[in-house]
């Protein structure tokens, strides 16, 4: 085999390996990236059906319902304009309270209920995830008729 042909084969093999590596990285990122949506965005149809994403806002006061065993909970997440029902199976964080900020990861079901796989509560009274704070601010501005 001529040296020129060997170099060409090595070059093609290198390009194929780089292409394979890029494909694997992009697929891994696609599987692990979760976008954030507010209840208003979900009601507007911006959230994907059946794909994992995060919802954030406030736990609506008076909406928390627990099953008899205490592991199945349902509550409403609101941005003070719209609300989305959330269902979660498991133990809630110690800081989870009605009227406080929450971020939940999971999927929106066909019936409009957000099936959460993870629920995160804010860790002190001054903290709210930036996405949730912005969503609440945008929703309040929209409800006042401001762009």
JSON list of C-alpha atoms in Angstrom, two decimals:
[
{"chain": "A", "resi": 1, "resn": "UNK", "atom": "CA", "xyz": [0.00, 0.00, 0.00]},
{"chain": "A", "resi": 2, "resn": "UNK", "atom": "CA", "xyz": [1.34, 3.41, -0.94]},
{"chain": "A", "resi": 3, "resn": "UNK", "atom": "CA", "xyz": [2.11, 5.95, 1.82]},
{"chain": "A", "resi": 4, "resn": "UNK", "atom": "CA", "xyz": [-0.40, 8.41, 0.34]},
{"chain": "A", "resi": 5, "resn": "UNK", "atom": "CA", "xyz": [-3.18, 5.81, 0.55]},
{"chain": "A", "resi": 6, "resn": "UNK", "atom": "CA", "xyz": [-2.22, 4.92, 4.15]},
{"chain": "A", "resi": 7, "resn": "UNK", "atom": "CA", "xyz": [-2.43, 8.59, 5.18]},
{"chain": "A", "resi": 8, "resn": "UNK", "atom": "CA", "xyz": [-5.84, 8.88, 3.52]},
{"chain": "A", "resi": 9, "resn": "UNK", "atom": "CA", "xyz": [-7.15, 5.81, 5.38]},
{"chain": "A", "resi": 10, "resn": "UNK", "atom": "CA", "xyz": [-5.84, 7.14, 8.72]},
{"chain": "A", "resi": 11, "resn": "UNK", "atom": "CA", "xyz": [-7.44, 10.51, 8.01]},
{"chain": "A", "resi": 12, "resn": "UNK", "atom": "CA", "xyz": [-10.80, 8.91, 7.18]},
{"chain": "A", "resi": 13, "resn": "UNK", "atom": "CA", "xyz": [-10.62, 6.72, 10.30]},
{"chain": "A", "resi": 14, "resn": "UNK", "atom": "CA", "xyz": [-9.87, 9.82, 12.41]},
{"chain": "A", "resi": 15, "resn": "UNK", "atom": "CA", "xyz": [-12.79, 11.73, 10.91]},
{"chain": "A", "resi": 16, "resn": "UNK", "atom": "CA", "xyz": [-15.10, 8.79, 11.57]},
{"chain": "A", "resi": 17, "resn": "UNK", "atom": "CA", "xyz": [-13.95, 8.56, 15.21]},
{"chain": "A", "resi": 18, "resn": "UNK", "atom": "CA", "xyz": [-14.43, 12.29, 15.76]},
{"chain": "A", "resi": 19, "resn": "UNK", "atom": "CA", "xyz": [-17.92, 12.06, 14.19]},
{"chain": "A", "resi": 20, "resn": "UNK", "atom": "CA", "xyz": [-18.80, 9.15, 16.46]},
{"chain": "A", "resi": 21, "resn": "UNK", "atom": "CA", "xyz": [-17.54, 11.00, 19.55]},
{"chain": "A", "resi": 22, "resn": "UNK", "atom": "CA", "xyz": [-19.55, 14.14, 18.67]},
{"chain": "A", "resi": 23, "resn": "UNK", "atom": "CA", "xyz": [-22.68, 12.04, 18.10]},
{"chain": "A", "resi": 24, "resn": "UNK", "atom": "CA", "xyz": [-22.32, 10.31, 21.47]},
{"chain": "A", "resi": 25, "resn": "UNK", "atom": "CA", "xyz": [-21.75, 13.60, 23.31]},
{"chain": "A", "resi": 26, "resn": "UNK", "atom": "CA", "xyz": [-24.78, 15.26, 21.68]},
{"chain": "A", "resi": 27, "resn": "UNK", "atom": "CA", "xyz": [-27.03, 12.29, 22.49]},
{"chain": "A", "resi": 28, "resn": "UNK", "atom": "CA", "xyz": [-25.87, 12.31, 26.12]},
{"chain": "A", "resi": 29, "resn": "UNK", "atom": "CA", "xyz": [-26.54, 16.04, 26.41]},
{"chain": "A", "resi": 30, "resn": "UNK", "atom": "CA", "xyz": [-29.97, 15.67, 24.83]},
{"chain": "A", "resi": 31, "resn": "UNK", "atom": "CA", "xyz": [-30.89, 12.98, 27.35]},
{"chain": "A", "resi": 32, "resn": "UNK", "atom": "CA", "xyz": [-29.72, 15.03, 30.37]},
{"chain": "A", "resi": 33, "resn": "UNK", "atom": "CA", "xyz": [-30.75, 18.61, 29.55]},
{"chain": "A", "resi": 34, "resn": "UNK", "atom": "CA", "xyz": [-34.00, 19.70, 31.19]},
{"chain": "A", "resi": 35, "resn": "UNK", "atom": "CA", "xyz": [-35.68, 22.94, 30.29]},
{"chain": "A", "resi": 36, "resn": "UNK", "atom": "CA", "xyz": [-37.61, 25.07, 32.78]},
{"chain": "A", "resi": 37, "resn": "UNK", "atom": "CA", "xyz": [-41.22, 26.16, 32.25]},
{"chain": "A", "resi": 38, "resn": "UNK", "atom": "CA", "xyz": [-43.61, 28.22, 34.34]},
{"chain": "A", "resi": 39, "resn": "UNK", "atom": "CA", "xyz": [-47.31, 27.31, 34.75]},
{"chain": "A", "resi": 40, "resn": "UNK", "atom": "CA", "xyz": [-48.23, 30.12, 32.32]},
{"chain": "A", "resi": 41, "resn": "UNK", "atom": "CA", "xyz": [-45.89, 28.69, 29.68]},
{"chain": "A", "resi": 42, "resn": "UNK", "atom": "CA", "xyz": [-47.38, 25.22, 30.20]},
{"chain": "A", "resi": 43, "resn": "UNK", "atom": "CA", "xyz": [-50.93, 26.57, 29.75]},
{"chain": "A", "resi": 44, "resn": "UNK", "atom": "CA", "xyz": [-49.76, 28.39, 26.61]},
{"chain": "A", "resi": 45, "resn": "UNK", "atom": "CA", "xyz": [-48.65, 25.03, 25.17]},
{"chain": "A", "resi": 46, "resn": "UNK", "atom": "CA", "xyz": [-44.92, 25.82, 25.18]},
{"chain": "A", "resi": 47, "resn": "UNK", "atom": "CA", "xyz": [-43.99, 22.78, 27.28]},
{"chain": "A", "resi": 48, "resn": "UNK", "atom": "CA", "xyz": [-43.32, 19.45, 25.55]},
{"chain": "A", "resi": 49, "resn": "UNK", "atom": "CA", "xyz": [-45.83, 16.61, 26.00]},
{"chain": "A", "resi": 50, "resn": "UNK", "atom": "CA", "xyz": [-44.21, 13.42, 27.27]},
{"chain": "A", "resi": 51, "resn": "UNK", "atom": "CA", "xyz": [-40.67, 14.87, 27.53]},
{"chain": "A", "resi": 52, "resn": "UNK", "atom": "CA", "xyz": [-38.88, 15.58, 30.80]},
{"chain": "A", "resi": 53, "resn": "UNK", "atom": "CA", "xyz": [-38.65, 19.21, 31.94]},
{"chain": "A", "resi": 54, "resn": "UNK", "atom": "CA", "xyz": [-38.80, 21.30, 35.12]},
{"chain": "A", "resi": 55, "resn": "UNK", "atom": "CA", "xyz": [-41.71, 23.33, 36.42]},
{"chain": "A", "resi": 56, "resn": "UNK", "atom": "CA", "xyz": [-41.30, 26.03, 39.00]},
{"chain": "A", "resi": 57, "resn": "UNK", "atom": "CA", "xyz": [-43.34, 28.47, 40.98]},
{"chain": "A", "resi": 58, "resn": "UNK", "atom": "CA", "xyz": [-45.12, 28.62, 44.32]},
{"chain": "A", "resi": 59, "resn": "UNK", "atom": "CA", "xyz": [-47.01, 25.79, 46.02]},
{"chain": "A", "resi": 60, "resn": "UNK", "atom": "CA", "xyz": [-50.59, 27.06, 46.10]},
{"chain": "A", "resi": 61, "resn": "UNK", "atom": "CA", "xyz": [-51.92, 27.49, 49.63]},
{"chain": "A", "resi": 62, "resn": "UNK", "atom": "CA", "xyz": [-54.58, 24.87, 50.46]},
{"chain": "A", "resi": 63, "resn": "UNK", "atom": "CA", "xyz": [-53.75, 22.63, 47.50]},
{"chain": "A", "resi": 64, "resn": "UNK", "atom": "CA", "xyz": [-51.58, 19.99, 49.23]},
{"chain": "A", "resi": 65, "resn": "UNK", "atom": "CA", "xyz": [-53.25, 16.57, 49.46]},
{"chain": "A", "resi": 66, "resn": "UNK", "atom": "CA", "xyz": [-51.53, 13.49, 50.91]},
{"chain": "A", "resi": 67, "resn": "UNK", "atom": "CA", "xyz": [-52.52, 9.85, 50.55]},
{"chain": "A", "resi": 68, "resn": "UNK", "atom": "CA", "xyz": [-53.16, 7.71, 53.62]},
{"chain": "A", "resi": 69, "resn": "UNK", "atom": "CA", "xyz": [-49.61, 6.33, 53.57]},
{"chain": "A", "resi": 70, "resn": "UNK", "atom": "CA", "xyz": [-48.19, 9.84, 53.06]},
{"chain": "A", "resi": 71, "resn": "UNK", "atom": "CA", "xyz": [-46.03, 8.88, 50.09]},
{"chain": "A", "resi": 72, "resn": "UNK", "atom": "CA", "xyz": [-48.37, 9.98, 47.30]},
{"chain": "A", "resi": 73, "resn": "UNK", "atom": "CA", "xyz": [-48.91, 13.77, 47.27]},
{"chain": "A", "resi": 74, "resn": "UNK", "atom": "CA", "xyz": [-50.71, 16.15, 44.97]},
{"chain": "A", "resi": 75, "resn": "UNK", "atom": "CA", "xyz": [-50.43, 19.92, 44.95]},
{"chain": "A", "resi": 76, "resn": "UNK", "atom": "CA", "xyz": [-50.77, 22.91, 42.64]},
{"chain": "A", "resi": 77, "resn": "UNK", "atom": "CA", "xyz": [-47.81, 24.93, 41.39]},
{"chain": "A", "resi": 78, "resn": "UNK", "atom": "CA", "xyz": [-48.72, 28.50, 40.50]},
{"chain": "A", "resi": 79, "resn": "UNK", "atom": "CA", "xyz": [-47.04, 31.59, 39.11]},
{"chain": "A", "resi": 80, "resn": "UNK", "atom": "CA", "xyz": [-49.96, 33.64, 40.46]},
{"chain": "A", "resi": 81, "resn": "UNK", "atom": "CA", "xyz": [-51.58, 33.69, 37.01]},
{"chain": "A", "resi": 82, "resn": "UNK", "atom": "CA", "xyz": [-51.92, 30.03, 36.03]},
{"chain": "A", "resi": 83, "resn": "UNK", "atom": "CA", "xyz": [-51.68, 26.80, 38.01]},
{"chain": "A", "resi": 84, "resn": "UNK", "atom": "CA", "xyz": [-50.65, 23.25, 37.19]},
{"chain": "A", "resi": 85, "resn": "UNK", "atom": "CA", "xyz": [-51.51, 20.14, 39.23]},
{"chain": "A", "resi": 86, "resn": "UNK", "atom": "CA", "xyz": [-48.48, 18.11, 40.29]},
{"chain": "A", "resi": 87, "resn": "UNK", "atom": "CA", "xyz": [-48.45, 14.50, 41.45]},
{"chain": "A", "resi": 88, "resn": "UNK", "atom": "CA", "xyz": [-45.42, 13.07, 43.28]},
{"chain": "A", "resi": 89, "resn": "UNK", "atom": "CA", "xyz": [-44.64, 9.65, 44.77]},
{"chain": "A", "resi": 90, "resn": "UNK", "atom": "CA", "xyz": [-42.05, 9.84, 47.53]},
{"chain": "A", "resi": 91, "resn": "UNK", "atom": "CA", "xyz": [-40.86, 11.89, 50.47]},
{"chain": "A", "resi": 92, "resn": "UNK", "atom": "CA", "xyz": [-40.98, 15.65, 50.15]},
{"chain": "A", "resi": 93, "resn": "UNK", "atom": "CA", "xyz": [-38.05, 17.82, 51.22]},
{"chain": "A", "resi": 94, "resn": "UNK", "atom": "CA", "xyz": [-38.17, 19.15, 54.78]},
{"chain": "A", "resi": 95, "resn": "UNK", "atom": "CA", "xyz": [-38.48, 22.75, 53.55]},
{"chain": "A", "resi": 96, "resn": "UNK", "atom": "CA", "xyz": [-41.48, 22.00, 51.32]},
{"chain": "A", "resi": 97, "resn": "UNK", "atom": "CA", "xyz": [-44.38, 24.23, 52.41]},
{"chain": "A", "resi": 98, "resn": "UNK", "atom": "CA", "xyz": [-47.52, 25.73, 50.92]},
{"chain": "A", "resi": 99, "resn": "UNK", "atom": "CA", "xyz": [-46.94, 29.27, 49.71]},
{"chain": "A", "resi": 100, "resn": "UNK", "atom": "CA", "xyz": [-43.21, 28.66, 49.22]},
{"chain": "A", "resi": 101, "resn": "UNK", "atom": "CA", "xyz": [-41.11, 28.21, 46.09]},
{"chain": "A", "resi": 102, "resn": "UNK", "atom": "CA", "xyz": [-40.68, 24.81, 44.49]},
{"chain": "A", "resi": 103, "resn": "UNK", "atom": "CA", "xyz": [-39.04, 23.30, 41.42]},
{"chain": "A", "resi": 104, "resn": "UNK", "atom": "CA", "xyz": [-40.17, 19.86, 40.23]},
{"chain": "A", "resi": 105, "resn": "UNK", "atom": "CA", "xyz": [-38.65, 17.66, 37.53]},
{"chain": "A", "resi": 106, "resn": "UNK", "atom": "CA", "xyz": [-40.82, 15.25, 35.57]},
{"chain": "A", "resi": 107, "resn": "UNK", "atom": "CA", "xyz": [-43.21, 14.91, 32.64]},
{"chain": "A", "resi": 108, "resn": "UNK", "atom": "CA", "xyz": [-46.54, 16.45, 31.70]},
{"chain": "A", "resi": 109, "resn": "UNK", "atom": "CA", "xyz": [-49.16, 13.74, 31.27]},
{"chain": "A", "resi": 110, "resn": "UNK", "atom": "CA", "xyz": [-51.95, 13.75, 28.67]},
{"chain": "A", "resi": 111, "resn": "UNK", "atom": "CA", "xyz": [-54.50, 14.66, 31.36]},
{"chain": "A", "resi": 112, "resn": "UNK", "atom": "CA", "xyz": [-52.60, 17.88, 32.19]},
{"chain": "A", "resi": 113, "resn": "UNK", "atom": "CA", "xyz": [-51.11, 16.62, 35.46]},
{"chain": "A", "resi": 114, "resn": "UNK", "atom": "CA", "xyz": [-47.36, 17.04, 35.91]},
{"chain": "A", "resi": 115, "resn": "UNK", "atom": "CA", "xyz": [-45.95, 13.70, 37.11]},
{"chain": "A", "resi": 116, "resn": "UNK", "atom": "CA", "xyz": [-42.90, 14.70, 39.18]},
{"chain": "A", "resi": 117, "resn": "UNK", "atom": "CA", "xyz": [-39.90, 12.43, 39.63]},
{"chain": "A", "resi": 118, "resn": "UNK", "atom": "CA", "xyz": [-38.08, 14.92, 41.87]},
{"chain": "A", "resi": 119, "resn": "UNK", "atom": "CA", "xyz": [-39.26, 17.85, 44.00]},
{"chain": "A", "resi": 120, "resn": "UNK", "atom": "CA", "xyz": [-36.87, 20.54, 45.22]},
{"chain": "A", "resi": 121, "resn": "UNK", "atom": "CA", "xyz": [-37.81, 23.20, 47.78]},
{"chain": "A", "resi": 122, "resn": "UNK", "atom": "CA", "xyz": [-36.05, 26.48, 48.29]},
{"chain": "A", "resi": 123, "resn": "UNK", "atom": "CA", "xyz": [-33.45, 26.33, 51.04]},
{"chain": "A", "resi": 124, "resn": "UNK", "atom": "CA", "xyz": [-34.10, 29.62, 52.83]},
{"chain": "A", "resi": 125, "resn": "UNK", "atom": "CA", "xyz": [-36.60, 32.44, 52.81]},
{"chain": "A", "resi": 126, "resn": "UNK", "atom": "CA", "xyz": [-34.53, 34.67, 50.52]},
{"chain": "A", "resi": 127, "resn": "UNK", "atom": "CA", "xyz": [-33.71, 32.15, 47.81]},
{"chain": "A", "resi": 128, "resn": "UNK", "atom": "CA", "xyz": [-35.71, 31.26, 44.74]},
{"chain": "A", "resi": 129, "resn": "UNK", "atom": "CA", "xyz": [-34.25, 29.67, 41.61]},
{"chain": "A", "resi": 130, "resn": "UNK", "atom": "CA", "xyz": [-33.58, 32.45, 39.06]},
{"chain": "A", "resi": 131, "resn": "UNK", "atom": "CA", "xyz": [-35.85, 30.82, 36.48]},
{"chain": "A", "resi": 132, "resn": "UNK", "atom": "CA", "xyz": [-38.74, 30.60, 38.96]},
{"chain": "A", "resi": 133, "resn": "UNK", "atom": "CA", "xyz": [-38.25, 34.21, 40.14]},
{"chain": "A", "resi": 134, "resn": "UNK", "atom": "CA", "xyz": [-38.22, 35.44, 36.52]},
{"chain": "A", "resi": 135, "resn": "UNK", "atom": "CA", "xyz": [-41.33, 33.38, 35.67]},
{"chain": "A", "resi": 136, "resn": "UNK", "atom": "CA", "xyz": [-43.21, 34.83, 38.65]},
{"chain": "A", "resi": 137, "resn": "UNK", "atom": "CA", "xyz": [-42.12, 38.34, 37.73]},
{"chain": "A", "resi": 138, "resn": "UNK", "atom": "CA", "xyz": [-43.15, 37.87, 34.07]},
{"chain": "A", "resi": 139, "resn": "UNK", "atom": "CA", "xyz": [-46.52, 36.42, 35.07]},
{"chain": "A", "resi": 140, "resn": "UNK", "atom": "CA", "xyz": [-47.21, 39.32, 37.44]},
{"chain": "A", "resi": 141, "resn": "UNK", "atom": "CA", "xyz": [-46.25, 41.84, 34.74]},
{"chain": "A", "resi": 142, "resn": "UNK", "atom": "CA", "xyz": [-48.52, 40.09, 32.21]},
{"chain": "A", "resi": 143, "resn": "UNK", "atom": "CA", "xyz": [-51.46, 40.03, 34.62]},
{"chain": "A", "resi": 144, "resn": "UNK", "atom": "CA", "xyz": [-51.09, 43.82, 35.08]},
{"chain": "A", "resi": 145, "resn": "UNK", "atom": "CA", "xyz": [-51.23, 44.25, 31.30]},
{"chain": "A", "resi": 146, "resn": "UNK", "atom": "CA", "xyz": [-47.60, 45.23, 30.87]},
{"chain": "A", "resi": 147, "resn": "UNK", "atom": "CA", "xyz": [-45.50, 43.67, 28.08]}
]
